[in-house]
Short mmCIF file of C-alpha atoms in Angstrom, two decimals:
data_model
loop_
_atom_site.label_atom_id
_atom_site.label_comp_id
_atom_site.label_asym_id
_atom_site.label_seq_id
_atom_site.Cartn_x
_atom_site.Cartn_y
_atom_site.Cartn_z
CA MET A 240 0.00 0.00 0.00
CA PRO A 241 2.07 2.96 -1.27
CA GLN A 242 0.07 5.54 0.71
CA LEU A 243 1.52 4.06 3.91
CA GLN A 244 5.14 4.18 2.82
CA SER A 245 5.43 7.91 3.53
CA ILE A 246 4.62 7.43 7.25
CA ASP A 247 7.42 8.72 9.43
CA HIS A 248 9.82 5.96 10.53
CA HIS A 249 9.50 6.96 14.17
CA LEU A 250 5.73 6.53 14.05
CA GLN A 251 6.06 3.16 12.37
CA GLN A 252 8.17 1.88 15.26
CA SER A 253 6.07 3.35 18.04
CA GLY A 254 2.75 1.96 19.21
CA ASP A 255 2.03 4.96 21.47
CA PHE A 256 -0.31 6.79 19.11
CA ASP A 257 -1.99 8.71 21.98
CA ASN A 258 1.20 10.66 22.56
CA LEU A 259 2.37 11.38 19.05
CA GLN A 260 5.18 13.90 19.04
CA VAL A 261 6.06 16.09 16.05
CA THR A 262 9.45 17.72 15.72
CA LYS A 263 8.12 20.87 13.99
CA GLU A 264 4.89 22.44 15.15
CA LEU A 265 3.50 23.77 11.89
CA PRO A 266 -0.17 24.88 11.74
CA HIS A 267 -2.46 21.89 12.26
CA SER A 268 -5.13 20.39 14.48
CA SER A 269 -4.77 16.74 15.49
CA GLU A 270 -8.19 16.93 17.13
CA VAL A 271 -9.91 17.97 13.91
CA GLU A 272 -8.11 15.23 11.96
CA GLN A 273 -9.18 12.58 14.47
CA ALA A 274 -12.74 13.97 14.59
CA LEU A 275 -13.06 13.56 10.81
CA ILE A 276 -11.65 10.01 10.88
CA GLY A 277 -14.05 9.16 13.69
CA LEU A 278 -17.02 10.43 11.67
CA LEU A 279 -15.94 8.38 8.65
CA MET A 280 -15.75 5.22 10.78
CA LEU A 281 -19.07 6.10 12.43
CA ASN A 282 -20.81 6.45 9.05
CA ASN A 283 -18.94 5.35 5.93
CA GLU A 284 -21.39 7.26 3.72
CA TYR A 285 -19.80 10.51 4.87
CA PHE A 286 -16.77 9.60 2.77
CA ASP A 287 -18.70 10.52 -0.38
CA GLU A 288 -18.68 14.16 0.76
CA VAL A 289 -14.89 14.41 0.93
CA GLU A 290 -13.82 11.95 -1.76
CA GLY A 291 -11.60 13.66 -4.30
CA GLU A 292 -11.43 16.81 -2.15
CA LEU A 293 -9.36 15.51 0.74
CA LEU A 294 -6.17 13.46 0.30
CA PRO A 295 -3.89 11.60 2.74
CA GLU A 296 -1.17 14.22 2.21
CA HIS A 297 -3.47 16.93 3.59
CA PHE A 298 -3.18 15.44 7.10
CA TYR A 299 -0.40 16.75 9.31
CA VAL A 300 -0.18 13.69 11.58
CA LYS A 301 1.02 10.95 9.25
CA PHE A 302 -0.85 8.27 11.16
CA ASN A 303 -4.13 10.11 10.55
CA GLY A 304 -3.30 10.37 6.85
CA ALA A 305 -2.52 6.65 6.75
CA VAL A 306 -5.86 5.80 8.39
CA PHE A 307 -7.67 8.04 5.89
CA ALA A 308 -5.86 6.29 3.02
CA SER A 309 -6.86 2.90 4.45
CA ILE A 310 -10.52 3.99 4.70
CA SER A 311 -10.40 5.10 1.06
CA GLN A 312 -8.90 1.76 -0.01
CA LEU A 313 -11.41 -0.33 1.89
CA LEU A 314 -14.44 1.59 0.66
CA GLY A 315 -13.05 1.54 -2.87
CA LYS A 316 -12.97 -2.27 -2.72
CA GLY A 317 -16.51 -2.47 -1.33
CA PHE A 318 -15.53 -3.30 2.27
CA GLU A 319 -16.75 -1.64 5.44
CA ALA A 320 -14.24 0.75 7.04
CA SER A 321 -14.33 -0.08 10.77
CA PRO A 322 -11.58 -0.19 13.42
CA MET A 323 -11.29 -3.95 12.83
CA THR A 324 -10.98 -3.79 9.02
CA ILE A 325 -8.70 -0.75 9.12
CA ARG A 326 -6.42 -2.55 11.59
CA GLU A 327 -6.23 -5.58 9.29
CA ASN A 328 -5.49 -3.32 6.34
CA MET A 329 -2.71 -1.49 8.19
CA LYS A 330 -1.16 -4.18 10.39
CA SER A 331 1.61 -5.02 7.92
CA THR A 332 2.87 -1.45 8.32
CA PHE A 333 2.67 -1.20 12.11
CA ASP A 334 4.28 -3.58 14.61
CA GLY A 335 1.97 -2.83 17.51
CA ASP A 336 -1.38 -3.73 15.95
CA GLY A 337 -2.89 -4.12 19.45
CA ASP A 338 -2.17 -0.47 20.19
CA LEU A 339 -3.38 0.39 16.70
CA ALA A 340 -6.77 -1.23 17.35
CA ASN A 341 -7.10 0.52 20.73
CA HIS A 342 -6.26 3.87 19.19
CA LEU A 343 -8.81 3.45 16.38
CA SER A 344 -11.47 2.41 18.90
CA LYS A 345 -10.80 5.52 21.01
CA ILE A 346 -11.16 7.73 17.94
CA LEU A 347 -14.49 6.08 17.15
CA GLU A 348 -15.71 6.46 20.74
CA ASN A 349 -15.00 10.20 20.63
CA ALA A 350 -16.69 10.66 17.24
CA SER A 351 -19.63 13.06 17.26
CA ASN A 352 -22.30 13.93 14.72
CA ALA A 353 -22.23 17.46 16.11
CA PHE A 354 -19.59 18.24 13.49
CA HIS A 355 -20.17 18.33 9.75
CA VAL A 356 -17.65 16.27 7.80
CA ARG A 357 -17.23 18.94 5.10
CA ASP A 358 -16.44 21.59 7.72
CA LEU A 359 -13.77 19.38 9.25
CA SER A 360 -12.38 18.60 5.79
CA GLY A 361 -12.15 22.31 5.00
CA ILE A 362 -10.20 23.03 8.18
CA ILE A 363 -7.74 20.20 7.46
CA LYS A 364 -7.24 21.34 3.89
CA ASN A 365 -6.72 24.99 4.87
CA TYR A 366 -4.08 23.98 7.42
CA TYR A 367 -2.39 21.98 4.66
CA LEU A 368 -2.36 25.00 2.34
CA GLN A 369 -0.96 27.14 5.16
CA ARG A 370 1.87 24.65 5.71
CA ARG A 371 2.60 24.51 1.99
CA LEU A 372 2.85 28.31 1.85
CA ILE A 373 5.33 28.24 4.72
CA GLU A 374 7.30 25.54 2.91
CA VAL A 375 7.35 27.50 -0.34
CA GLY A 376 8.48 30.63 1.49
CA GLN A 377 11.24 28.83 3.37
CA ASN A 378 12.50 27.09 0.24
CA LEU A 379 12.46 30.36 -1.68
CA ALA A 380 14.39 32.16 1.08
CA HIS A 381 16.96 29.35 1.20
CA ASP A 382 17.43 29.12 -2.58
CA ALA A 383 17.67 32.91 -2.98
CA GLN A 384 20.49 33.24 -0.42
CA ASP A 385 23.46 32.21 -2.53
CA ILE A 386 23.05 32.86 -6.25
CA PRO A 387 26.27 33.59 -8.17
CA ALA A 388 26.15 36.91 -10.01
CA SER A 389 26.72 35.11 -13.32
CA GLU A 390 23.55 33.05 -12.83
CA GLN A 391 21.25 35.67 -11.33
CA SER A 392 19.23 36.44 -14.45
CA ASP A 393 18.37 32.82 -15.29
CA ARG A 394 18.06 31.52 -11.72
CA ILE A 395 15.83 34.34 -10.45
CA SER A 396 13.54 34.07 -13.46
CA ASP A 397 13.26 30.30 -13.00
CA MET A 398 12.61 30.65 -9.27
CA ILE A 399 9.83 33.20 -9.76
CA SER A 400 8.21 31.05 -12.43
CA ASN A 401 8.40 27.89 -10.31
CA VAL A 402 6.98 29.60 -7.23
CA GLU A 403 4.17 31.17 -9.21
CA GLN A 404 3.29 27.81 -10.78
CA THR A 405 3.26 26.14 -7.35
CA LEU A 406 1.02 28.87 -5.90
CA PHE A 407 -1.31 28.75 -8.91
CA THR A 408 -1.65 24.99 -8.49
CA LEU A 409 -2.42 25.40 -4.81
CA VAL A 410 -5.07 28.04 -5.51
CA GLU A 411 -6.71 25.99 -8.24
CA ASN A 412 -6.54 22.54 -6.70
CA GLY A 413 -5.35 22.76 -3.12
CA SER A 414 -3.03 19.88 -4.01
CA THR A 415 0.00 19.08 -6.10
CA VAL A 416 -1.24 15.54 -6.84
CA THR A 417 -1.90 15.09 -10.57
CA TYR A 418 -2.89 11.42 -10.86
CA GLN A 419 -6.52 10.35 -10.92
CA ASP A 420 -8.62 7.38 -11.83
CA LEU A 421 -11.01 7.34 -14.78
CA LYS A 422 -14.00 8.51 -12.77
CA ASN A 423 -13.39 12.29 -12.91
CA PRO A 424 -12.31 12.62 -16.57
CA LEU A 425 -15.14 10.29 -17.55
CA LYS A 426 -17.65 12.57 -15.85
CA ASN A 427 -16.10 15.63 -17.54
CA VAL A 428 -16.30 14.03 -20.99
CA ILE A 429 -19.91 12.95 -20.46
CA ASP A 430 -20.76 16.52 -19.36
CA GLN A 431 -19.08 17.88 -22.51
CA ILE A 432 -21.01 15.44 -24.71
CA ALA A 433 -24.26 16.38 -22.98
CA GLU A 434 -23.50 20.08 -23.46
CA ALA A 435 -22.72 19.51 -27.15
CA LYS A 436 -25.98 17.60 -27.59
CA LYS A 437 -27.92 20.29 -25.77
CA ASN A 438 -26.42 22.99 -27.99
CA GLN A 439 -26.67 20.94 -31.17
CA GLY A 440 -25.61 23.04 -34.12
CA GLN A 441 -23.84 25.51 -31.84
CA LEU A 442 -20.15 25.74 -31.01
CA VAL A 443 -18.65 23.98 -28.03
CA GLY A 444 -15.22 25.61 -28.39
CA VAL A 445 -14.17 29.23 -28.92
CA THR A 446 -15.33 30.62 -32.25
CA SER A 447 -12.96 31.66 -35.02
CA GLY A 448 -15.70 33.85 -36.47
CA LEU A 449 -15.31 32.00 -39.77
CA LYS A 450 -18.12 29.55 -40.46
CA ASP A 451 -16.19 26.91 -42.40
CA ILE A 452 -13.27 26.83 -39.96
CA ASP A 453 -15.68 26.49 -37.04
CA GLU A 454 -17.43 23.63 -38.81
CA ALA A 455 -14.13 21.88 -39.55
CA LEU A 456 -12.77 22.19 -35.99
CA GLY A 457 -15.88 22.67 -33.85
CA GLY A 458 -14.25 25.85 -32.56
CA PHE A 459 -10.97 26.11 -30.68
CA HIS A 460 -11.18 23.71 -27.74
CA LYS A 461 -9.81 24.14 -24.23
CA ASP A 462 -6.49 22.43 -23.46
CA GLU A 463 -5.54 22.58 -27.16
CA LEU A 464 -2.39 24.01 -28.75
CA ILE A 465 -3.25 25.24 -32.23
CA ILE A 466 -0.31 26.00 -34.53
CA LEU A 467 -1.03 28.48 -37.32
CA ALA A 468 1.91 28.49 -39.72
CA ALA A 469 2.68 30.27 -42.99
CA ARG A 470 5.40 31.90 -45.01
CA PRO A 471 5.74 35.70 -44.70
CA SER A 472 3.01 37.83 -46.36
CA MET A 473 0.38 35.08 -46.21
CA GLY A 474 -1.57 36.89 -43.47
CA LYS A 475 -1.04 34.76 -40.36
CA THR A 476 -0.96 37.75 -38.02
CA ALA A 477 -4.05 39.18 -39.71
CA ILE A 478 -6.14 36.03 -39.35
CA SER A 479 -5.03 35.45 -35.76
CA ILE A 480 -6.15 38.96 -34.82
CA ASN A 481 -9.40 38.33 -36.71
CA PHE A 482 -9.87 35.21 -34.52
CA ALA A 483 -9.28 37.33 -31.41
CA GLN A 484 -11.70 40.06 -32.58
CA ASN A 485 -14.41 37.57 -33.44
CA ALA A 486 -14.16 35.66 -30.15
CA ALA A 487 -14.13 38.89 -28.11
CA ALA A 488 -17.10 40.29 -30.07
CA ALA A 489 -19.04 37.06 -29.49
CA ILE A 490 -18.64 37.17 -25.72
CA LYS A 491 -19.45 40.89 -25.68
CA ASN A 492 -22.68 40.13 -27.55
CA ASN A 493 -23.51 37.04 -25.41
CA GLN A 494 -23.12 34.67 -28.38
CA PHE A 495 -21.93 31.07 -28.44
CA GLY A 496 -18.18 30.59 -28.67
CA GLY A 497 -17.22 33.93 -27.16
CA ALA A 498 -14.11 34.44 -25.04
CA ALA A 499 -11.88 37.14 -23.65
CA VAL A 500 -8.56 36.86 -25.49
CA GLY A 501 -4.98 37.44 -24.41
CA VAL A 502 -2.67 38.43 -27.26
CA PHE A 503 1.11 38.10 -26.85
CA SER A 504 2.68 40.04 -29.71
CA MET A 505 6.44 39.83 -29.99
CA GLU A 506 6.57 41.21 -33.53
CA MET A 507 4.22 44.20 -33.42
CA SER A 508 3.50 46.83 -30.79
CA ALA A 509 0.09 47.14 -29.16
CA GLU A 510 -0.53 50.27 -31.25
CA GLN A 511 0.23 48.46 -34.53
CA LEU A 512 -2.13 45.64 -33.62
CA THR A 513 -4.82 48.11 -32.60
CA SER A 514 -4.43 49.90 -35.94
CA ARG A 515 -5.11 46.61 -37.72
CA ILE A 516 -8.14 45.93 -35.54
CA ILE A 517 -9.51 49.39 -36.37
CA SER A 518 -8.95 48.81 -40.09
CA ALA A 519 -10.84 45.51 -40.02
CA GLU A 520 -13.65 46.78 -37.79
CA ALA A 521 -14.25 50.13 -39.53
CA ARG A 522 -13.45 48.83 -43.04
CA VAL A 523 -10.90 51.58 -43.61
CA ASN A 524 -7.83 50.94 -45.76
CA SER A 525 -4.94 50.16 -43.40
CA HIS A 526 -2.51 52.14 -45.58
CA LYS A 527 -4.66 55.25 -45.19
CA ILE A 528 -4.71 54.82 -41.43
CA THR A 529 -0.91 54.66 -41.43
CA ASP A 530 -0.24 57.70 -43.66
CA GLY A 531 -3.24 59.74 -42.48
CA SER A 532 -4.82 60.14 -45.93
CA LEU A 533 -8.35 59.60 -44.59
CA ASP A 534 -11.38 61.44 -45.81
CA ASP A 535 -13.97 62.79 -43.37
CA GLU A 536 -16.35 59.88 -43.86
CA GLU A 537 -13.62 57.30 -43.09
CA PHE A 538 -12.51 59.20 -39.99
CA THR A 539 -16.14 59.29 -38.83
CA ARG A 540 -16.35 55.51 -39.21
CA ILE A 541 -13.20 55.06 -37.14
CA GLN A 542 -14.55 57.27 -34.37
CA ALA A 543 -17.90 55.47 -34.46
CA CYS A 544 -16.33 52.05 -33.92
CA ALA A 545 -13.88 53.23 -31.24
CA ASN A 546 -16.43 52.84 -28.42
CA THR A 547 -17.30 49.33 -29.60
CA LEU A 548 -13.63 48.31 -29.71
CA ALA A 549 -12.96 49.79 -26.26
CA GLU A 550 -15.44 47.32 -24.77
CA MET A 551 -13.93 44.27 -26.47
CA PRO A 552 -12.12 42.00 -23.97
CA ILE A 553 -8.79 41.80 -25.82
CA ILE A 554 -5.71 42.08 -23.60
CA ILE A 555 -2.39 42.76 -25.35
CA ASP A 556 1.14 42.07 -24.07
CA ASP A 557 3.69 43.35 -26.60
CA THR A 558 6.89 42.46 -24.73
CA PRO A 559 9.49 41.43 -27.35
CA ALA A 560 11.51 38.19 -27.10
CA LEU A 561 9.43 36.95 -24.15
CA PRO A 562 10.96 33.95 -22.33
CA ILE A 563 8.62 30.97 -22.08
CA ALA A 564 8.79 31.07 -18.26
CA ALA A 565 7.71 34.72 -18.23
CA PHE A 566 4.94 33.92 -20.72
CA ARG A 567 3.55 31.25 -18.41
CA SER A 568 3.57 33.67 -15.48
CA ARG A 569 1.83 36.42 -17.44
CA ALA A 570 -0.71 34.03 -18.92
CA ARG A 571 -1.67 32.91 -15.41
CA ARG A 572 -2.08 36.52 -14.32
CA MET A 573 -4.24 37.27 -17.36
CA LYS A 574 -6.41 34.28 -16.49
CA ARG A 575 -6.82 35.45 -12.90
CA GLN A 576 -7.42 39.13 -13.69
CA TYR A 577 -9.42 38.96 -16.94
CA ASP A 578 -10.64 35.35 -17.08
CA ILE A 579 -9.30 34.96 -20.61
CA GLY A 580 -10.71 32.04 -22.59
CA MET A 581 -8.09 31.97 -25.38
CA ILE A 582 -4.49 33.05 -26.02
CA VAL A 583 -2.86 34.13 -29.30
CA VAL A 584 0.97 34.11 -29.55
CA ASP A 585 2.63 35.99 -32.44
CA TYR A 586 4.93 34.25 -32.95
CA LEU A 587 6.59 31.12 -31.57
CA GLN A 588 10.10 31.62 -32.99
CA LEU A 589 10.38 35.07 -31.37
CA MET A 590 10.04 33.59 -27.88
CA ARG A 591 13.06 32.52 -25.84
CA GLY A 592 13.83 29.45 -23.81
CA SER A 593 14.20 29.80 -20.06
CA SER A 594 17.70 28.36 -19.69
CA LYS A 595 21.10 29.03 -21.20
CA SER A 596 21.52 25.43 -22.29
CA SER A 597 18.36 25.53 -24.40
CA GLN A 598 19.26 28.92 -25.89
CA GLN A 599 22.53 27.45 -27.16
CA ASN A 600 20.62 24.76 -29.08
CA ARG A 601 17.86 26.21 -31.26
CA VAL A 602 16.05 22.91 -31.80
CA GLN A 603 16.06 22.24 -28.05
CA GLU A 604 14.88 25.80 -27.39
CA ILE A 605 11.94 25.53 -29.81
CA SER A 606 11.00 22.21 -28.21
CA GLU A 607 10.98 23.84 -24.77
CA ILE A 608 8.82 26.68 -26.09
CA SER A 609 6.26 24.46 -27.82
CA GLN A 610 6.03 22.21 -24.75
CA GLY A 611 5.57 25.30 -22.59
CA LEU A 612 2.75 26.59 -24.80
CA LYS A 613 0.98 23.24 -24.59
CA ALA A 614 1.47 23.17 -20.82
CA VAL A 615 -0.20 26.60 -20.50
CA ALA A 616 -3.16 25.42 -22.60
CA ARG A 617 -3.66 22.47 -20.26
CA GLU A 618 -2.92 24.33 -17.04
CA LEU A 619 -5.36 27.17 -17.79
CA SER A 620 -7.79 24.91 -19.68
CA ILE A 621 -8.01 27.26 -22.67
CA PRO A 622 -6.96 27.07 -26.34
CA VAL A 623 -3.59 28.59 -27.23
CA ILE A 624 -3.09 29.67 -30.85
CA ALA A 625 0.62 30.01 -31.64
CA LEU A 626 1.81 31.42 -34.95
CA SER A 627 4.86 29.81 -36.50
CA GLN A 628 7.26 30.40 -39.35
CA LEU A 629 7.80 27.86 -42.10
CA SER A 630 11.01 26.65 -43.64
CA ARG A 631 12.29 28.38 -46.80
CA ALA A 632 12.08 24.97 -48.47
CA VAL A 633 8.51 25.93 -49.43
CA GLU A 634 9.86 28.56 -51.84
CA SER A 635 12.00 26.04 -53.74
CA ARG A 636 9.07 23.78 -54.67
CA ASP A 637 6.76 24.14 -57.64
CA ASN A 638 3.77 23.45 -55.41
CA LYS A 639 4.16 25.94 -52.60
CA ARG A 640 1.32 24.67 -50.44
CA PRO A 641 2.83 24.02 -47.00
CA MET A 642 3.22 20.56 -45.45
CA LEU A 643 3.88 19.40 -41.90
CA SER A 644 7.53 18.79 -42.75
CA ASP A 645 7.88 22.54 -43.44
CA LEU A 646 7.45 23.48 -39.78
CA ARG A 647 10.63 25.25 -38.96
CA GLU A 648 13.44 24.06 -36.66
CA SER A 649 11.73 21.31 -34.70
CA GLY A 650 9.48 18.31 -35.11
CA SER A 651 8.30 18.94 -31.55
CA ILE A 652 5.98 21.69 -32.82
CA GLU A 653 4.00 19.14 -34.80
CA GLN A 654 4.20 16.65 -31.93
CA ASP A 655 2.94 19.06 -29.25
CA ALA A 656 0.19 20.60 -31.39
CA ASP A 657 -3.39 19.35 -31.31
CA VAL A 658 -4.21 21.24 -34.50
CA VAL A 659 -1.84 22.43 -37.24
CA MET A 660 -3.20 24.92 -39.80
CA PHE A 661 -1.36 26.43 -42.75
CA LEU A 662 -2.26 29.59 -44.67
CA TYR A 663 -1.68 29.64 -48.42
CA ARG A 664 -2.55 32.27 -51.06
CA GLU A 665 -2.06 31.23 -54.64
CA ASP A 666 -2.54 34.76 -55.97
CA TYR A 667 0.53 35.97 -54.02
CA TYR A 668 2.83 33.46 -55.72
CA PHE A 669 1.12 33.62 -59.14
CA GLU A 670 1.42 37.40 -59.39
CA LYS A 671 5.17 37.17 -58.73
CA THR A 672 5.55 35.04 -61.88
CA LEU A 673 3.59 37.38 -64.15
CA PRO A 674 5.07 39.89 -66.61
CA PRO A 675 4.01 43.57 -66.47
CA GLU A 676 0.27 44.18 -66.97
CA VAL A 677 0.57 45.19 -70.64
CA ASP A 678 2.36 41.95 -71.51
CA ARG A 679 -0.03 39.54 -69.77
CA THR A 680 -2.08 37.08 -71.77
CA GLU A 681 -5.84 36.83 -71.47
CA GLU A 682 -5.43 33.42 -69.86
CA GLN A 683 -3.13 34.89 -67.19
CA ARG A 684 -5.55 37.74 -66.49
CA SER A 685 -8.47 35.34 -66.29
CA HIS A 686 -6.69 32.98 -63.91
CA LEU A 687 -5.57 35.85 -61.67
CA GLN A 688 -9.14 37.13 -61.57
CA ARG A 689 -10.40 33.71 -60.45
CA ILE A 690 -7.89 33.33 -57.61
CA LYS A 691 -7.60 36.98 -56.55
CA GLY A 692 -8.32 37.35 -52.84
CA LYS A 693 -8.74 33.61 -52.29
CA ALA A 694 -6.86 32.03 -49.39
CA GLU A 695 -6.66 28.45 -48.20
CA CYS A 696 -6.59 27.37 -44.58
CA ILE A 697 -5.05 23.90 -44.78
CA ILE A 698 -5.84 21.85 -41.66
CA SER A 699 -3.07 19.23 -41.79
CA LYS A 700 -3.41 17.88 -38.26
CA ASN A 701 -6.55 17.62 -36.17
CA ARG A 702 -6.57 15.32 -33.15
CA LYS A 703 -10.33 15.60 -32.73
CA GLY A 704 -11.46 15.33 -36.32
CA PRO A 705 -10.58 15.03 -40.00
CA THR A 706 -8.06 17.11 -41.92
CA THR A 707 -9.38 19.33 -44.67
CA THR A 708 -8.82 22.57 -46.59
CA VAL A 709 -11.07 25.58 -46.01
CA ALA A 710 -11.40 28.34 -48.61
CA LEU A 711 -11.37 31.92 -47.30
CA SER A 712 -11.58 35.39 -48.79
CA PHE A 713 -8.77 37.79 -47.93
CA LEU A 714 -9.12 41.56 -48.11
CA PRO A 715 -5.56 42.86 -47.67
CA GLN A 716 -6.59 46.51 -47.56
CA TYR A 717 -8.36 45.76 -44.26
CA THR A 718 -6.08 42.88 -43.14
CA LEU A 719 -9.31 40.90 -42.95
CA PHE A 720 -10.26 37.28 -43.62
CA LYS A 721 -13.88 36.31 -44.29
CA ASP A 722 -15.83 33.22 -45.32
CA TYR A 723 -15.13 32.54 -48.98
CA VAL A 724 -16.93 34.45 -51.72
CA PRO A 725 -15.37 34.94 -55.20
CA ALA A 726 -13.43 38.19 -55.43
CA VAL A 727 -15.75 39.67 -58.05
CA ALA A 728 -18.63 39.39 -55.59
CA ILE A 729 -17.04 41.32 -52.71
CA ASP A 730 -17.47 45.05 -52.34
CA GLN A 731 -14.84 47.27 -50.77
CA TYR A 732 -16.33 46.87 -47.30
CA GLY A 733 -16.03 43.10 -47.22
CA SER A 734 -19.71 42.40 -47.91
CA ALA A 735 -21.13 40.07 -50.53
CA ASN A 736 -22.90 42.10 -53.20
CA ALA A 737 -26.21 41.30 -54.87
CA ASP A 738 -24.60 39.03 -57.45
CA ALA A 739 -23.20 36.60 -54.88
CA ASN A 740 -24.40 34.55 -51.97
CA SER A 741 -25.50 37.40 -49.75
CA GLY A 742 -25.63 35.16 -46.71
CA ALA A 743 -21.89 34.51 -46.75
CA PHE A 744 -20.76 37.82 -45.28
CA VAL A 745 -22.31 39.99 -42.61
CA PRO A 746 -20.81 43.49 -42.35
CA ASN A 747 -19.54 44.57 -38.93
CA THR A 748 -22.03 46.62 -36.95
CA GLY A 749 -19.50 48.49 -34.86
CA ALA A 750 -19.43 51.41 -37.32
CA PRO A 751 -21.90 52.77 -39.87
CA MET A 752 -21.26 51.47 -43.39
CA PRO A 753 -21.74 53.83 -46.36
CA GLN A 754 -24.44 53.10 -48.91
CA THR A 755 -22.19 53.06 -51.95
CA SER A 756 -19.65 50.40 -52.83
CA ALA A 757 -17.08 49.67 -55.49
CA PRO A 758 -15.68 46.45 -56.92
CA ALA A 759 -12.67 45.05 -55.11
CA SER A 760 -10.56 45.64 -58.22
CA ASP A 761 -11.10 49.42 -57.86
CA VAL A 762 -9.76 49.53 -54.32
CA ASP A 763 -6.17 50.45 -53.68
CA GLU A 764 -4.64 47.25 -52.23
CA PRO A 765 -1.17 47.81 -50.80
CA PRO A 766 1.18 44.84 -50.52
CA PHE A 767 0.42 42.93 -47.34
CA SER A 768 3.06 41.70 -44.96
#
């Protein structure tokens, strides 16, 4: 019985359990521990109220923890937990089983229904948390005493991260034990299935805001690491910010799939990201926002949508070259302060490992980062979308659609990810092969017209479903991705016109849209990067 192996050697040798002595008097109450054990022996049904909440390690007196573990074992096997059966279960661990039986009988005699088992359990658990805090503080003080100057930066960062993770675990669970039988996860899965059935046709995960992607993935699910990879200029930052906008707008409007979103941007400043969000929301050309060449009507639209954007729960951290340990700490704080339901990281290769050894080996460093991202998704129980670069090998192939083998620098990215999505735009590559406009053939013009503005989201890995390719429409002037409609059917504000499937696009309502529109081909479209 492994639960009994941790019992202090002195207690194992001594049969005098009435006079247990403890070398360090940390916060505890032996009387409360014995009162709870007595109640459990008095009425075994009380165990149901503390099962899963209270663990043997929560008891200060090791003997009491061992008795609690024995009660759990006996009831788990369908036996009655009485002084007699507990003694039989524990006698191989203790030499003085006569004293053991007497001690258990005394505990039972003093048991009283005047106490509620959950109240006693709460007191025991709070004392345990208090002791753990003291332990963490003492260990931190000891470890911080002698740190060589050459190691201060790495060691202090690691210590802060480790302490914060320990405290977060204590707050969330009250325990550092991670193992469990099938009962709890089985209940969680059944609850998820019941919720999905109840909301049939609605999202269970966080929405992307794009109908076909949501249908392919069922939304972005908690605990998942989603890798979104592409070569430069494909629009991976744009679509990730679109995901964040759409999820934040959904929760603001009390719609399915909504979530507050934390955005970690190591490539762009918070102001640059906000400028892109304004462009997409107000349908104002991003180039005009940058150079200030706005007309009065466009400026009015920006002002009109400013109040809407101010209420969107999007939290931005634009610290460059963020170490993975610092990311985990900040993600936890975002979760506590803003209750974020999704994280976007732009992008993975701009993060740093937490140790010098990993920083000296790029493959090892990327592995540490991808594992850290996955750990945060599981720890906070939210989806984490991490953008990633692709190898230049894509550019050397005739078919430039990305593959899993193109993920840059480490196979661990593919291994750690639950979903891997690639962005690909044929028009970007095709236009680079074309001669000047006056020298183009009719066939070249026709093909470019067919593919203009079309993007592909290639889902190459999906642990919870099939892989597929989703067609999207990309409006570079607004850094905006929408559900797919042929380019000739999209007006300059991203809406489907009367000649196309008008149900495909719904204009944003955060700002008033003008009544007139022009074909996409008449809109100035600056190169997108």
